[in-house]
Coordinates of C-alpha atoms in Angstrom, one line a residue:
X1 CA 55.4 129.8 91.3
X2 CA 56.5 128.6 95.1
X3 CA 60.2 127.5 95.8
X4 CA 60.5 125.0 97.7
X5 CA 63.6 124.7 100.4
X6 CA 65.3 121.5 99.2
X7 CA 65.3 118.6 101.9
X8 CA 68.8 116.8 100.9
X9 CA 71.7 118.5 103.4
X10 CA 74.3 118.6 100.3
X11 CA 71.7 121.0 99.0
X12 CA 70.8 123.1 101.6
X13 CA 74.6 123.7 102.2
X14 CA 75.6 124.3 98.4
X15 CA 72.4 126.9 98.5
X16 CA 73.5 128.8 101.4
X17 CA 77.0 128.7 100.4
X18 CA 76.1 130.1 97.2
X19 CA 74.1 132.4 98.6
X20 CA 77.1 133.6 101.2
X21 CA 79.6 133.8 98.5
X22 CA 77.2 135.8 96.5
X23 CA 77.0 138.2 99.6
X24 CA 80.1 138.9 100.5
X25 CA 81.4 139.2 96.5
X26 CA 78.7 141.8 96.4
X27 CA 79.6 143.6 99.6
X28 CA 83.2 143.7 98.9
X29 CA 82.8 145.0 95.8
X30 CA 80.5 147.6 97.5
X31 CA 82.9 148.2 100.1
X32 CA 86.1 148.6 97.8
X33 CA 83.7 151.2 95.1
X34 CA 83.1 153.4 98.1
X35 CA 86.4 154.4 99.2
X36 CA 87.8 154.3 95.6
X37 CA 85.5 157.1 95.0
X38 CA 86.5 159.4 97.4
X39 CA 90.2 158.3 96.4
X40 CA 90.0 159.6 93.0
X41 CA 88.2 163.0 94.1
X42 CA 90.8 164.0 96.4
X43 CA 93.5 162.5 93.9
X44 CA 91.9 165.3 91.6
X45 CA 91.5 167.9 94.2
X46 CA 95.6 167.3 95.1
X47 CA 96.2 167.3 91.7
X48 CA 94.3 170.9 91.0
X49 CA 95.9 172.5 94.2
X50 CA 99.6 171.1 93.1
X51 CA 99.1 172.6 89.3
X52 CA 97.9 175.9 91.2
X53 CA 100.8 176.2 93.5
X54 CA 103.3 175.7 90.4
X55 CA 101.3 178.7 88.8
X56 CA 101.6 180.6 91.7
X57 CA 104.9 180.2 91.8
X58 CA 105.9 181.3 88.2
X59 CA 108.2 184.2 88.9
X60 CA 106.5 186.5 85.9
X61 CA 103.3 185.9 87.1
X62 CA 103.1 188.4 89.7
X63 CA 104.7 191.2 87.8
X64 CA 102.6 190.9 84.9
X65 CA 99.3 190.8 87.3
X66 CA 100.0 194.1 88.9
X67 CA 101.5 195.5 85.9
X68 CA 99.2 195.1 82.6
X69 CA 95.5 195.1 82.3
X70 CA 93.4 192.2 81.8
X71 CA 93.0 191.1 78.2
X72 CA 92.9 187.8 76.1
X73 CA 95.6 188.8 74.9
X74 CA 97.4 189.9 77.8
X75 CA 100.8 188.1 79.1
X76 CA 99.0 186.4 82.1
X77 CA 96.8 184.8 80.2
X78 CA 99.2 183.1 77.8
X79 CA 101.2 181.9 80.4
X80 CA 97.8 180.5 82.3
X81 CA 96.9 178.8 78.9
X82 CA 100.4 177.4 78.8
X83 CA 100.3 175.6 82.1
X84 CA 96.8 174.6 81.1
X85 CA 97.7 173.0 77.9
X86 CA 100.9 171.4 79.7
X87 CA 99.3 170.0 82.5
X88 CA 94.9 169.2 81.2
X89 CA 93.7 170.9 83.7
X90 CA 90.1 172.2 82.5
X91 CA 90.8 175.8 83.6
X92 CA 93.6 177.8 85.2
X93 CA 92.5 181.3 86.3
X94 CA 94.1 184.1 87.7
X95 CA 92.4 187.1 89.8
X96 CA 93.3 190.2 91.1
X97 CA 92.5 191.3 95.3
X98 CA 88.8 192.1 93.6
X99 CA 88.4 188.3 92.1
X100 CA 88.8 189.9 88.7
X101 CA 89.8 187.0 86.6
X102 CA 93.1 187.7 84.1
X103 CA 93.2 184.3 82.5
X104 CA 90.3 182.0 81.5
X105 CA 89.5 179.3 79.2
X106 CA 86.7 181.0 77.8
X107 CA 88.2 184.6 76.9
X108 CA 84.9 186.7 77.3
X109 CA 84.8 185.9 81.1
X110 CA 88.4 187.7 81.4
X111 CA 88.0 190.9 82.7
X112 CA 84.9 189.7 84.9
X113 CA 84.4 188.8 88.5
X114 CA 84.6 185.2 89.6
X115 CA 81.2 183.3 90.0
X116 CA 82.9 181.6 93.3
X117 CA 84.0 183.5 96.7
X118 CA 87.6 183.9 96.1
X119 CA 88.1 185.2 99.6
X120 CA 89.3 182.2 101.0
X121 CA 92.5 181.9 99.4
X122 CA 92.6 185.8 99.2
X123 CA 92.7 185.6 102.6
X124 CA 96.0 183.7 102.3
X125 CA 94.7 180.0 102.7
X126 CA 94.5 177.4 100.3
X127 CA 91.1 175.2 99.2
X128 CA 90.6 172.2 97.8
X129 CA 86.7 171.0 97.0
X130 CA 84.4 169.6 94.3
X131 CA 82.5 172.7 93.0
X132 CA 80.0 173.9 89.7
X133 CA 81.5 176.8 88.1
X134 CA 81.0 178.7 84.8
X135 CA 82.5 175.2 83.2
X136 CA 80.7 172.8 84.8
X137 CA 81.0 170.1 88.0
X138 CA 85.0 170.3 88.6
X139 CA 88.0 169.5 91.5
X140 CA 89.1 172.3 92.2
X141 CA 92.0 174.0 94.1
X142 CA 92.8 177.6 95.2
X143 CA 95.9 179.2 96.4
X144 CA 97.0 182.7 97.5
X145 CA 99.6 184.9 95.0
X146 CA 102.0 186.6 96.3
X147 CA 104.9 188.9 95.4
X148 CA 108.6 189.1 96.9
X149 CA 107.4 190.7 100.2
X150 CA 104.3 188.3 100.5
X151 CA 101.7 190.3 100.1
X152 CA 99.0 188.9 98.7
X153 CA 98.3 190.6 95.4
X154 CA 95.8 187.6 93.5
X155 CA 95.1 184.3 93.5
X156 CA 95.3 181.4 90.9
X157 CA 91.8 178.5 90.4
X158 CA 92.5 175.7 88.6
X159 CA 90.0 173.2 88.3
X160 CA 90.0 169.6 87.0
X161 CA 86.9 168.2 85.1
X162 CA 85.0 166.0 86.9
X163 CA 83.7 164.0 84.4
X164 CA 87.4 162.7 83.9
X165 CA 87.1 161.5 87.7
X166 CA 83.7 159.7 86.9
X167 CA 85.4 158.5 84.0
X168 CA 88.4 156.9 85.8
X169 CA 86.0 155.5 88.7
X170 CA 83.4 153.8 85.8
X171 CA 86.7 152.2 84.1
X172 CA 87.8 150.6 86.8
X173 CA 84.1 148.7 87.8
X174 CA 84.7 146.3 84.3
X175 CA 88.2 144.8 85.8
X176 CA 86.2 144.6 89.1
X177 CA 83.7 143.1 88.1
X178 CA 85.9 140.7 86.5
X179 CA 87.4 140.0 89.3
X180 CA 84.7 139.3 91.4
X181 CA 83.0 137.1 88.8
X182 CA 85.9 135.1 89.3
X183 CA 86.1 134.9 93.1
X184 CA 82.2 133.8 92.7
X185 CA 83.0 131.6 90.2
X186 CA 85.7 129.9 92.4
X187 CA 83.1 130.3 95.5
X188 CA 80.7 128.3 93.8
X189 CA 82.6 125.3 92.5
X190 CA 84.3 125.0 96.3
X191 CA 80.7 125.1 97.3
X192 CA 79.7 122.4 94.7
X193 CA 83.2 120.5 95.5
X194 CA 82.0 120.9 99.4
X195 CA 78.4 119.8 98.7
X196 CA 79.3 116.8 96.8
X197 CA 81.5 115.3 99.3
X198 CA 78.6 116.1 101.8
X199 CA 76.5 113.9 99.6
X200 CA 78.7 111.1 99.7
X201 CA 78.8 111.7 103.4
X202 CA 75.1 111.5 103.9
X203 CA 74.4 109.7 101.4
X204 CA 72.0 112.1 100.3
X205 CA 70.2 112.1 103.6
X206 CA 67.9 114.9 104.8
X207 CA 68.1 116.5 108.1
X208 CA 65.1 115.1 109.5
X209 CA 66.2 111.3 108.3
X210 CA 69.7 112.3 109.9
X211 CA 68.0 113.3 113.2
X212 CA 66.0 110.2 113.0
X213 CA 68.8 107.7 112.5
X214 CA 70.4 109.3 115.2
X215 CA 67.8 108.8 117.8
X216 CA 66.8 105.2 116.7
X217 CA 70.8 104.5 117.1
X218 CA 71.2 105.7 120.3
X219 CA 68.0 104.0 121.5
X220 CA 69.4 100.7 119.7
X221 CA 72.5 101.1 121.4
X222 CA 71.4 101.3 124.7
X223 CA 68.8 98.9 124.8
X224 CA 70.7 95.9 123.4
X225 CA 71.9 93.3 125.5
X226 CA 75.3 93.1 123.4
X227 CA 78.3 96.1 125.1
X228 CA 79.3 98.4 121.8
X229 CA 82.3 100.5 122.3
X230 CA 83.2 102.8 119.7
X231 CA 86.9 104.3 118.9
X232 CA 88.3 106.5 117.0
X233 CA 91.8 106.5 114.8
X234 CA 94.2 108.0 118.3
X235 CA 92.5 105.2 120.3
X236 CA 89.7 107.7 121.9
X237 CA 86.1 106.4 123.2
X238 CA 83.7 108.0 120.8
X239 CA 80.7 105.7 121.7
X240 CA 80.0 103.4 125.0
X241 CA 76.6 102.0 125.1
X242 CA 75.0 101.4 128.9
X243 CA 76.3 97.3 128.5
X244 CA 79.6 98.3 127.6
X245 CA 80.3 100.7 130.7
X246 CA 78.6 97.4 132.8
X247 CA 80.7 95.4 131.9
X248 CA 84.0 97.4 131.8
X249 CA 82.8 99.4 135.1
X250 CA 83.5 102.8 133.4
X251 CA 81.6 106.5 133.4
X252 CA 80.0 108.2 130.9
X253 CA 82.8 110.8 131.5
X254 CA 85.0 108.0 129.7
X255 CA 83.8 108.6 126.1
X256 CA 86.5 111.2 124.8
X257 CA 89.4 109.8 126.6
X258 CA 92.1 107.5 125.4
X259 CA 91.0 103.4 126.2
X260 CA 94.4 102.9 127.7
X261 CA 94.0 105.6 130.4
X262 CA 90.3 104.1 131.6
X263 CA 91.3 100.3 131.5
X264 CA 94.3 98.4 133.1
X265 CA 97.1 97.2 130.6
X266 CA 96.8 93.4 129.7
X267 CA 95.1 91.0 127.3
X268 CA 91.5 93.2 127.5
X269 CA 93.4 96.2 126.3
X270 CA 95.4 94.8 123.4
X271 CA 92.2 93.1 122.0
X272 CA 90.1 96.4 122.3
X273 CA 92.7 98.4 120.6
X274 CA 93.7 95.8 118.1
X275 CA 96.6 94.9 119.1
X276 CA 95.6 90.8 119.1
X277 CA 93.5 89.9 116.2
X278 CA 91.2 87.2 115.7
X279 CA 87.5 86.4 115.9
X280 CA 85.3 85.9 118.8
X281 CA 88.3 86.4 121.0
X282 CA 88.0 85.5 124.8
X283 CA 89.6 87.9 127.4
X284 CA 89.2 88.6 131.4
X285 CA 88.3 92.3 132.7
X286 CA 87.7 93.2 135.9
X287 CA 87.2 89.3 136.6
X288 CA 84.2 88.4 133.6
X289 CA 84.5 86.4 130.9
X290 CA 84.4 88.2 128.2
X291 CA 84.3 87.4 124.2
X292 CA 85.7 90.5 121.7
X293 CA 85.1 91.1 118.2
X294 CA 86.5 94.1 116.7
X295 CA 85.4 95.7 113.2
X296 CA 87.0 98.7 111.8
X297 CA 85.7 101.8 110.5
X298 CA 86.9 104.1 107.0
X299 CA 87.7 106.9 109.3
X300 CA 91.2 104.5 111.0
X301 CA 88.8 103.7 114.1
X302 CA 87.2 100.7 115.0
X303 CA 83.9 99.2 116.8
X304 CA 84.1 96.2 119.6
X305 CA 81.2 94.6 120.4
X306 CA 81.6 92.3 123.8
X307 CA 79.9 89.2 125.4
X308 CA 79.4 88.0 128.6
X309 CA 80.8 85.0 128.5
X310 CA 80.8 85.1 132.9
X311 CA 78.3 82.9 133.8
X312 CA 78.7 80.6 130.6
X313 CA 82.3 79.7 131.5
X314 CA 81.3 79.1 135.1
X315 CA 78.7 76.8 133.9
X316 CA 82.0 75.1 131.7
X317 CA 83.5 74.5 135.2
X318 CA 80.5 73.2 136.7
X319 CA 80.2 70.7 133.7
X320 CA 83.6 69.7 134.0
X321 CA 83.2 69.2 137.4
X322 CA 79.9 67.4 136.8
X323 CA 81.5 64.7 134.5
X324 CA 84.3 64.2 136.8
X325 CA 81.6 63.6 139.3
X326 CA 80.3 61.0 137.3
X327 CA 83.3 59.3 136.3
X328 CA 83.7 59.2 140.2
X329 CA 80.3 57.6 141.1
X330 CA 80.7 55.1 138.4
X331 CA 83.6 54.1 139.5
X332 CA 82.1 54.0 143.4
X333 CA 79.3 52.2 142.4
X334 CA 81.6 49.5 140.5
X335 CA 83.2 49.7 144.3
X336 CA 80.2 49.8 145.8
X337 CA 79.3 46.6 143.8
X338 CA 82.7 44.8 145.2
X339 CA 81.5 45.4 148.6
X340 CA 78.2 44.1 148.4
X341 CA 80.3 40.8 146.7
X342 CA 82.2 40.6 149.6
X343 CA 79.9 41.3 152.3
X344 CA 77.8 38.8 150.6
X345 CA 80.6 36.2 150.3
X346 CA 81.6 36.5 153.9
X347 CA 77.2 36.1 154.9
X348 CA 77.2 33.1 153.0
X349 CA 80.1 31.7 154.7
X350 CA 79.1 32.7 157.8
X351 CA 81.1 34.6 159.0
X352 CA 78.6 37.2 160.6
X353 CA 81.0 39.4 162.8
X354 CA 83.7 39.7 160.0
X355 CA 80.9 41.1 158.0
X356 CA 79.6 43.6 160.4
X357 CA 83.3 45.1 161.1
X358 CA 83.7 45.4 156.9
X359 CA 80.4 47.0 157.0
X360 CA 81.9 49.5 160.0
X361 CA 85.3 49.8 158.7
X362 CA 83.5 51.1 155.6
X363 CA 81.1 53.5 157.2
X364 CA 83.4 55.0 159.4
X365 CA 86.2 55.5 157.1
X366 CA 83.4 57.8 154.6
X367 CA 82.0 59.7 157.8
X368 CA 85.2 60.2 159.0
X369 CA 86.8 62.0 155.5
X370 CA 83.6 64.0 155.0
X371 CA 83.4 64.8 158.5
X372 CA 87.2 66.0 158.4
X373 CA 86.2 68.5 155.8
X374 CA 82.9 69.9 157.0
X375 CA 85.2 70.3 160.9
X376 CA 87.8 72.7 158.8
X377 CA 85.4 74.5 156.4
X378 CA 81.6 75.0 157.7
X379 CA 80.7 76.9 153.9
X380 CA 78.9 74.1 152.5
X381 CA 79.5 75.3 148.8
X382 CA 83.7 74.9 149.8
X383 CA 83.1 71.9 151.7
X384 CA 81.1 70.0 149.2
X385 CA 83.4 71.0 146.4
X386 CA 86.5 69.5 148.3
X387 CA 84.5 66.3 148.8
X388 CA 83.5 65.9 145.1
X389 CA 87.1 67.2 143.9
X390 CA 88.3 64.0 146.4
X391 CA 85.9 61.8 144.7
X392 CA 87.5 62.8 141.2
X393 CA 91.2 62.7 142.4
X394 CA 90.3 59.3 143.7
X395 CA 88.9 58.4 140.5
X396 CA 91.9 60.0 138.4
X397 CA 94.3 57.8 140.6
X398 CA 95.5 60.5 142.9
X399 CA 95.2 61.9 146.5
X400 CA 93.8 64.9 147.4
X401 CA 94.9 66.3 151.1
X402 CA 93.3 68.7 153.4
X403 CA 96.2 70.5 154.9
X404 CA 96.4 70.2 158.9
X405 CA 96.6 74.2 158.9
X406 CA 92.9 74.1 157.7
X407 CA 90.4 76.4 159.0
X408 CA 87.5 78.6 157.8
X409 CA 84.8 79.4 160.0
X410 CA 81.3 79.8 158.3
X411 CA 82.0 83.8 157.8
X412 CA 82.2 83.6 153.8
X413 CA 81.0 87.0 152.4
X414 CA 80.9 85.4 149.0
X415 CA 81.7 82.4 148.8
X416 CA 80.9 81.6 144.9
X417 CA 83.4 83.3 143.9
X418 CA 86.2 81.2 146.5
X419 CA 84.6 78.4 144.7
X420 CA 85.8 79.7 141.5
X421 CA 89.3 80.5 142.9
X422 CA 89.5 77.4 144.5
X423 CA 87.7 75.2 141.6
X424 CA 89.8 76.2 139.0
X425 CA 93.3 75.9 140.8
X426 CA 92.4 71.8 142.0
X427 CA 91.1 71.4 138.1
X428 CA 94.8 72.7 137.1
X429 CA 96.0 70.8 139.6
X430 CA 94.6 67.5 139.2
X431 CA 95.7 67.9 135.1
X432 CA 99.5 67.2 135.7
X433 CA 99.9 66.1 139.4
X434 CA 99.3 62.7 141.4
X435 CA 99.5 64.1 145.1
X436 CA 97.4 67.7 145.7
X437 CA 97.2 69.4 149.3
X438 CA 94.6 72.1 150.1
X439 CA 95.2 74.9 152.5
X440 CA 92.2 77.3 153.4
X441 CA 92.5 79.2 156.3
X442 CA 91.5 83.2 157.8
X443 CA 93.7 86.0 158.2
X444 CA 91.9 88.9 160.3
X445 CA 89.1 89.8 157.3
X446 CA 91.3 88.0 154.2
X447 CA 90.8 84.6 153.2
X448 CA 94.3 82.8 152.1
X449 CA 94.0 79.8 149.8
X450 CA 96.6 77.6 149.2
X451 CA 97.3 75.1 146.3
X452 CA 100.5 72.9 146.3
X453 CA 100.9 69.7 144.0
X454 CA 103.8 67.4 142.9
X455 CA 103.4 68.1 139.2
X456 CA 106.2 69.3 137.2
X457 CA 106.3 73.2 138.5
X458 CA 106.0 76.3 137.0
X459 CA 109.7 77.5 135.6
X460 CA 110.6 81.2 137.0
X461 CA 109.9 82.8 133.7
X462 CA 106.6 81.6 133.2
X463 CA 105.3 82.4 136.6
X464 CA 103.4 85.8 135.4
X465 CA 102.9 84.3 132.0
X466 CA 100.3 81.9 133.0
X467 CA 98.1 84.3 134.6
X468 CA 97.4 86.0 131.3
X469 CA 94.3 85.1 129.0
X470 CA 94.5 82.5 126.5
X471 CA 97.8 80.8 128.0
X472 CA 97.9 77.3 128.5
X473 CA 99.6 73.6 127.6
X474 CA 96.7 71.9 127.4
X475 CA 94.0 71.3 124.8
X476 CA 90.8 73.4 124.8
X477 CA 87.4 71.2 125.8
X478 CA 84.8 71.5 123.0
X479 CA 82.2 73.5 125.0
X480 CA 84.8 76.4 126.0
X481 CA 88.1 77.9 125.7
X482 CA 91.5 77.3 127.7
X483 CA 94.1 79.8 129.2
X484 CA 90.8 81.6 131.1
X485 CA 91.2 79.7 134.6
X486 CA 94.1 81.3 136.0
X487 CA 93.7 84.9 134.2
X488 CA 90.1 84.6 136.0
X489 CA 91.5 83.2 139.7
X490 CA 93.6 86.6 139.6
X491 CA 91.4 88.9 138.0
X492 CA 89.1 87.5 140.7
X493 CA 92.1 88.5 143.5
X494 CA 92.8 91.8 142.2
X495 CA 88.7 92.3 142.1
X496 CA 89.1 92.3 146.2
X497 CA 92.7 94.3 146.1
X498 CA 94.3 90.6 146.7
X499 CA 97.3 88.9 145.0
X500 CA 97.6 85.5 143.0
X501 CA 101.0 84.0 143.0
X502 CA 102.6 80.6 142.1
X503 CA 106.1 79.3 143.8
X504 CA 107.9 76.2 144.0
X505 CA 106.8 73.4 146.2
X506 CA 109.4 71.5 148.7
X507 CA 110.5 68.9 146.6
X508 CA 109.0 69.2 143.6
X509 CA 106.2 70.9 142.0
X510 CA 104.4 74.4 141.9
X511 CA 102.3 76.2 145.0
X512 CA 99.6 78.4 144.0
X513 CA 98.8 81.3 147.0
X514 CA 95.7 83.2 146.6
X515 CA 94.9 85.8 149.2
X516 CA 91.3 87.4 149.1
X517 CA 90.9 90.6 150.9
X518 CA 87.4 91.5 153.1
X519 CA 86.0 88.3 152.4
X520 CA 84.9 87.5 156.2
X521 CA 82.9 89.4 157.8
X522 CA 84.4 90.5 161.2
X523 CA 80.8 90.2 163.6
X524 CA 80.9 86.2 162.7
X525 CA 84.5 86.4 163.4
X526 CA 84.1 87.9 166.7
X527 CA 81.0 84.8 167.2
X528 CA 83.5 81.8 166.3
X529 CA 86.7 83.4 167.9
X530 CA 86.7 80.4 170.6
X531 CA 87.0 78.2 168.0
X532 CA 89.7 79.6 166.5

């Protein structure tokens, strides 16, 4: 019959452990049998040579050796059988210098040579070793006799039977074995205890369907268009997809460290690490848009998934700026209408000169305001947008200024993203103020834009407040979220290694200073220098 090698990992791992608890039961038991052997021979062999060396030294013994003969009867051999009996030794004998034994167990052998060299220990040295004799497979010891002088005049065997050593080894393997059934009991039910959880773990998965989930996640991962970041319960990066490290401009070297020590403290940081809770929450990093959800996990961590929400907020603006547009051009056209009345009126009357100066006066006084704005700022994407954002400040009742200090060549690096700066702070602008003045002008490489309106201000504690995400005192449009303009305008600043700042206008109101590092490019500088 074939085994099979079971497929489930909570099998594979309770088999092997079994199988590893089985082995090292069986080779500690091996291990702890082998020594304990040899323990209990020299244990007898000590024992032998310390009932010989009290024999030896019974102070008759020598006396009676070298002055009888040997007989069962004789006085050495009663006191040999008396230390036997005292101490179970299997045999205690006693020999002359010619290995003539004196004493035995068995009485016919007195009288006779040994049937092992005795001229070791009459040699005056003493032996210990596991031997056959007359009596069978014994520990024995021997030892030199000697009489007041110290000559040697005999020596004294005593042996221990071995079978009492096998004897004493074989009792002790039950309560071994008793113990090591128990330590593989206990192995095994960890093993099982270990396994189980494994199973719940897996969820009974094999290796290969582990192996597979874990490519098909990783290709998932890094194919979606969605960033995934992954942490664990201390805050760590256990998982960045390829979207995620876009978007957050990390490394691959980031997954393992803490999130705090790879982004900048702020909004995007507390809603990563769950400090702000919510759904579908919208935060700035590194100047996108973003939108946040975090979900967490059994183990204390947590997934974020993030959106970019760049390019749809921008489009937010534009729409904004698109209605106000309209608003704008219906009102001009209900102006335009006026004129045409009154240019008609004064036709019809007659009076043909009057009508060609209104006509003029008209004309010149549009040409003139554009022509004002393209003079100061030759980008045609900054230019148009102050002409439309004077067309809605018109419209709103308000006045929108081009400062006098005015003037940016046509170096722009990028200038989308001074269209965003500048966009956003007019739009905030226009919100709570009546009179708005623009300032745009070049500093060396930095572009400085400046923002002043007669609103109500911005109160000294609030001045870093209202750069962060989500803070505002207005109401949120229906096609996007408030509290981003600002947070973006300096994400956007720091983005170049500028600054965003708000201050206190001249009497009244709030001043907004952006300054935009290496934004100009300093060959077109060098071009337009006359002019400036």
């Amino acid at each position: 019959m074939r085994i099979h090698w079971p497929r489930r990992v909570f099998a594979q791992v309770l088999l092997t452990q079994v199988a590893i608890t089985t082995g090292v039961v069986m080779l500690v038991t091996g291990l702890f049998l082998a020594p304990l052997s040899h323990q209990l021979d020299d244990q007898a062999m000590r024992q032998a040579l310390s009932i010989a060396q009290t024999t030896a030294a019974e102070p008759g013994l020598v006396h009676n050796l070298t002055s009888t003969e040997p007989s069962p009867g004789g006085p050495v051999q009663a006191e040999a059988e008396r230390i036997r009996r005292a101490t179970g030794a299997l045999y205690i004998v006693v020999m002359d210098t010619r290995g003539v034994r004196w004493s035995h167990t068995d009485t016919p052998q007195i009288g006779r040579h040994v049937s092992t060299d005795p001229s070791t220990a009459l040699a005056g040295r003493e032996i210990m070793q596991i031997d056959d004799g007359t009596l069978g497979r014994s520990a024995r010891a021997k030892v030199p006799l000697r009489d007041a002088h110290g000559t040697i005049v005999g020596a004294v065997s005593v042996g221990i039977a071995y079978d009492s050593v096998r004897e004493r080894l074989l009792g002790t393997i039950p309560g071994l074995l008793l113990y090591a059934g128990a330590a593989l009991a206990a192995g095994v039910l960890a093993a099982l205890a270990v396994s189980r959880r494994l199973q719940r773990s897996t969820h009974g998965l094999a290796f290969a369907d582990i192996s597979a989930l874990l490519d098909e996640r990783e290709a998932m991962l890094h194919s979606i268009r969605e960033a995934v970041l992954a942490l664990d319960a201390r805050g760590r990066i256990r998982l960045l997809n390829d979207e995620a490290q876009r978007l957050l401009e990390l490394t691959p070297d980031a997954v393992g460290r803490v999130l705090s020590e790879v982004l900048p403290p702020g909004r995007a940081a507390e809603v990563l690490t769950g400090q702000v809770d919510g759904v579908d929450l919208l935060t700035v990093c590194r100047g996108r848009v973003l939108i946040a959800n975090r979900m967490p996990t059994g183990d204390g961590g947590a997934v974020v998934t993030l959106r970019d929400r760049t390019e749809l907020e921008l489009l937010g603006r534009e729409l904004d700026s698109t209605h106000g547009l309209l608003d704008a051009l219906r009102a001009q056209d209900h102006e335009h209408a006026n004129r045409l009345h009154t240019l008609l009126g004064l036709l019809e009357l007659g009076r043909h000169e009057a009508a060609v100066e209104f006509v003029a006066e008209v004309a010149n006084g549009r040409r003139a305001s554009a022509e004002q704005v393209a003079e100061r700022v030759n980008d045609p994407l900054l230019s148009a947008l102050l002409v439309g954002k004077s067309a809605i400040a018109a419209e709103r009742g308000a006045s929108l200024h081009i400062s006098p200090n005015t003037m940016l060549p046509d170096v722009v690096v990028d200038p989308r993203d001074l269209v965003t700066v500048l966009g956003n702070l007019i739009d905030n602008a226009l919100d709570v103020a009546s009179l708005i003045e623009v300032e745009l002008r070049a500093e060396g490489t930095a572009t400085v834009l400046r923002v002043s309106d007669n609103g109500p201000g911005v109160a000294p504690d609030l001045r870093e407040q209202i750069f962060t995400e989500g803070w505002s005192t207005k109401q949120s449009p229906a096609h996007r979220g408030r509290g981003l303009g600002l947070a973006l305008v300096r994400r956007l600043a720091e983005r170049y290694g500028g600054v965003a700042r708000v201050g206190a206008r001249a009497g009244g109101g709030a001043v907004f200073t952006v300054v935009l590092p290496e934004t100009l490019t300093v060959r077109q500088l060098t071009e337009v220098g006359g002019v400036q």
